[in-house]
Amino acid sequence: MLRIDGNVEKLRRAVRGLRQEGGTVGFVPTMGYLHEGHLSLVRKSVSENQTTVVSIFVNPLQFGPNEDYEAYPRDLEKDCMLLEKEGVDLVYCPKPEDLYHPDHSTYVVEEGVSRDLCGASRPGHFRGVCTVVLKLFHLVEPDRAYFGEKDYQQLQVIRRMVRDLNVPVEIRGCPIVREQDGLALSSRNVYLSPPERASALALSRSLKKAKALYDSGERDAAKIAGCVREELKGDPSLYVEYVEVKDASELSALKTIERPAVLALAVRVGKTRLIDNVILGEGNP
Ligand code: PAF
């Protein structure tokens, strides 16, 4: 496995070299501190492409001033070891100054599907995500790129950006990976104390209840969201940022679920912000 730290031109040259060996290039952008969720994306890419490129970059542009950029967990050496084992061809590990000029002043702003949910509670977050992802797409020029459905809104924002800006890449969404007890894997789970981790199980438990309610025939979005809120209330270590049912591809508001929907939530467990979701209806559009 080739590892490139820094220089974007070196990365471009290396990817072009690999591409000459033929076949497609799959790309998995990450912020590192890899877990089984990331590795499921990597495995999918390795199985579908001749070449797989992974980036590891904690992108300062997508963190708000009071968020956890500095504290975000990092373990580059372990990540590279894991990626090597998975058969990744190239890992790119830039520093902020390798990707952003000191007077960087150009951004990618999606103004539709990024508005609500995390877009409302984390102003500027998706601008940072879109900007870095588009830059990485330009550098790697992948045929396919892989994103987890845990960050469901991010996946829809990237799909929209790629469609609107005619980026020649196929976006592949991959299912949420959970611990056996239901907790969705996230690099931020490492922040949870043992009691907080126990409290965090309410997220997946509430989504499971909501899905059961939907499966029993309930189609009233407010009732389904209410069932989630009910499950989350009462635990003082849980602060609900949002619980919302939205159209699964447009992320527009829904009163009655007559087409595929996503039930998405963001909850702070102590100081740790966690997100999770479940699809109600037929699959990811
Ligand atoms: O999902 C993430 O880890 C990040 O938002 C991404 C897509 C790597 C962009 O920094």
mmCIF file of N, CA, C and O and ligand atoms in Angstrom, residues 28-32 38 55 57-59 62-63 72 125 128-130 132-133 136 146-148 151 154 158, ligand 1:
data_model
loop_
_atom_site.group_PDB
_atom_site.id
_atom_site.type_symbol
_atom_site.label_atom_id
_atom_site.label_comp_id
_atom_site.label_asym_id
_atom_site.label_seq_id
_atom_site.Cartn_x
_atom_site.Cartn_y
_atom_site.Cartn_z
ATOM 1 N N VAL A 28 -12.727 6.090 -0.835
ATOM 2 C CA VAL A 28 -13.425 6.179 0.462
ATOM 3 C C VAL A 28 -12.825 7.352 1.248
ATOM 4 O O VAL A 28 -11.732 7.224 1.814
ATOM 5 N N PRO A 29 -13.521 8.504 1.269
ATOM 6 C CA PRO A 29 -13.005 9.612 2.077
ATOM 7 C C PRO A 29 -13.380 9.384 3.545
ATOM 8 O O PRO A 29 -14.524 9.021 3.848
ATOM 9 N N THR A 30 -12.421 9.576 4.460
ATOM 10 C CA THR A 30 -12.700 9.378 5.890
ATOM 11 C C THR A 30 -12.010 10.465 6.706
ATOM 12 O O THR A 30 -11.134 11.172 6.211
ATOM 13 N N MET A 31 -12.394 10.537 7.978
ATOM 14 C CA MET A 31 -11.665 11.398 8.913
ATOM 15 C C MET A 31 -10.825 10.523 9.848
ATOM 16 O O MET A 31 -10.365 11.003 10.890
ATOM 17 N N GLY A 32 -10.648 9.249 9.487
ATOM 18 C CA GLY A 32 -9.774 8.381 10.271
ATOM 19 C C GLY A 32 -10.423 7.855 11.535
ATOM 20 O O GLY A 32 -11.634 7.909 11.711
ATOM 21 N N HIS A 38 -16.339 2.159 8.679
ATOM 22 C CA HIS A 38 -15.439 2.589 7.593
ATOM 23 C C HIS A 38 -14.953 1.383 6.801
ATOM 24 O O HIS A 38 -14.879 1.419 5.578
ATOM 25 N N SER A 55 -8.821 8.354 1.841
ATOM 26 C CA SER A 55 -8.183 9.550 2.419
ATOM 27 C C SER A 55 -8.507 9.595 3.912
ATOM 28 O O SER A 55 -9.588 9.163 4.343
ATOM 29 N N PHE A 57 -8.454 12.493 6.713
ATOM 30 C CA PHE A 57 -8.254 13.927 6.906
ATOM 31 C C PHE A 57 -9.349 14.480 7.801
ATOM 32 O O PHE A 57 -10.529 14.434 7.433
ATOM 33 N N VAL A 58 -8.971 14.944 8.963
ATOM 34 C CA VAL A 58 -9.937 15.598 9.846
ATOM 35 C C VAL A 58 -10.059 17.036 9.328
ATOM 36 O O VAL A 58 -9.144 17.848 9.484
ATOM 37 N N ASN A 59 -11.171 17.290 8.675
ATOM 38 C CA ASN A 59 -11.346 18.512 7.892
ATOM 39 C C ASN A 59 -11.795 19.682 8.772
ATOM 40 O O ASN A 59 -12.962 19.735 9.168
ATOM 41 N N GLN A 62 -15.283 21.689 8.361
ATOM 42 C CA GLN A 62 -16.638 21.204 8.644
ATOM 43 C C GLN A 62 -16.968 21.204 10.129
ATOM 44 O O GLN A 62 -18.016 20.708 10.528
ATOM 45 N N PHE A 63 -16.055 21.747 10.946
ATOM 46 C CA PHE A 63 -16.305 21.845 12.396
ATOM 47 C C PHE A 63 -16.626 23.285 12.743
ATOM 48 O O PHE A 63 -15.958 24.207 12.274
ATOM 49 N N TYR A 72 -11.015 15.635 18.220
ATOM 50 C CA TYR A 72 -11.476 14.513 17.397
ATOM 51 C C TYR A 72 -10.424 13.404 17.421
ATOM 52 O O TYR A 72 -9.240 13.659 17.234
ATOM 53 N N HIS A 125 -21.478 23.372 8.413
ATOM 54 C CA HIS A 125 -20.928 22.008 8.393
ATOM 55 C C HIS A 125 -20.903 21.425 6.975
ATOM 56 O O HIS A 125 -19.863 20.953 6.501
ATOM 57 N N GLY A 128 -18.423 22.839 4.579
ATOM 58 C CA GLY A 128 -17.092 22.255 4.785
ATOM 59 C C GLY A 128 -16.983 20.871 4.178
ATOM 60 O O GLY A 128 -15.973 20.526 3.559
ATOM 61 N N VAL A 129 -18.047 20.074 4.342
ATOM 62 C CA VAL A 129 -18.029 18.710 3.794
ATOM 63 C C VAL A 129 -17.957 18.769 2.265
ATOM 64 O O VAL A 129 -17.118 18.117 1.640
ATOM 65 N N CYS A 130 -18.860 19.558 1.656
ATOM 66 C CA CYS A 130 -18.903 19.614 0.182
ATOM 67 C C CYS A 130 -17.581 20.130 -0.379
ATOM 68 O O CYS A 130 -17.084 19.620 -1.382
ATOM 69 N N VAL A 132 -14.518 20.005 0.873
ATOM 70 C CA VAL A 132 -13.396 19.052 0.935
ATOM 71 C C VAL A 132 -13.655 17.848 0.034
ATOM 72 O O VAL A 132 -12.742 17.356 -0.632
ATOM 73 N N VAL A 133 -14.901 17.391 -0.024
ATOM 74 C CA VAL A 133 -15.182 16.197 -0.835
ATOM 75 C C VAL A 133 -14.979 16.513 -2.313
ATOM 76 O O VAL A 133 -14.381 15.719 -3.052
ATOM 77 N N LEU A 136 -11.296 16.601 -2.995
ATOM 78 C CA LEU A 136 -10.725 15.243 -3.032
ATOM 79 C C LEU A 136 -11.145 14.518 -4.316
ATOM 80 O O LEU A 136 -10.345 13.786 -4.913
ATOM 81 N N TYR A 146 -17.615 6.026 -1.852
ATOM 82 C CA TYR A 146 -18.407 5.268 -0.885
ATOM 83 C C TYR A 146 -18.639 6.083 0.385
ATOM 84 O O TYR A 146 -17.686 6.612 0.976
ATOM 85 N N PHE A 147 -19.913 6.154 0.793
ATOM 86 C CA PHE A 147 -20.290 6.912 1.993
ATOM 87 C C PHE A 147 -21.254 6.073 2.826
ATOM 88 O O PHE A 147 -22.080 5.334 2.279
ATOM 89 N N GLY A 148 -21.175 6.230 4.146
ATOM 90 C CA GLY A 148 -22.041 5.462 5.037
ATOM 91 C C GLY A 148 -23.417 6.107 5.176
ATOM 92 O O GLY A 148 -23.551 7.339 5.148
ATOM 93 N N ASP A 151 -24.453 8.757 8.203
ATOM 94 C CA ASP A 151 -24.493 10.193 7.893
ATOM 95 C C ASP A 151 -25.439 10.354 6.704
ATOM 96 O O ASP A 151 -25.019 10.693 5.601
ATOM 97 N N GLN A 154 -25.615 13.698 4.922
ATOM 98 C CA GLN A 154 -24.372 13.931 4.177
ATOM 99 C C GLN A 154 -24.411 13.194 2.838
ATOM 100 O O GLN A 154 -24.033 13.742 1.795
ATOM 101 N N ILE A 158 -24.121 15.004 -0.767
ATOM 102 C CA ILE A 158 -23.063 14.667 -1.746
ATOM 103 C C ILE A 158 -23.692 14.241 -3.074
ATOM 104 O O ILE A 158 -23.235 14.645 -4.154
HETATM 105 O O1 PAF B 1 -18.077 11.429 6.865
HETATM 106 C C1 PAF B 1 -16.934 11.887 7.086
HETATM 107 O O2 PAF B 1 -16.079 11.252 7.728
HETATM 108 C C2 PAF B 1 -16.559 13.259 6.551
HETATM 109 O O3 PAF B 1 -17.636 14.133 6.613
HETATM 110 C C3 PAF B 1 -15.970 13.213 5.129
HETATM 111 C C4 PAF B 1 -16.972 12.708 4.114
HETATM 112 C C5 PAF B 1 -14.736 12.335 5.114
HETATM 113 C C6 PAF B 1 -15.555 14.624 4.692
HETATM 114 O O4 PAF B 1 -14.612 15.164 5.548
#
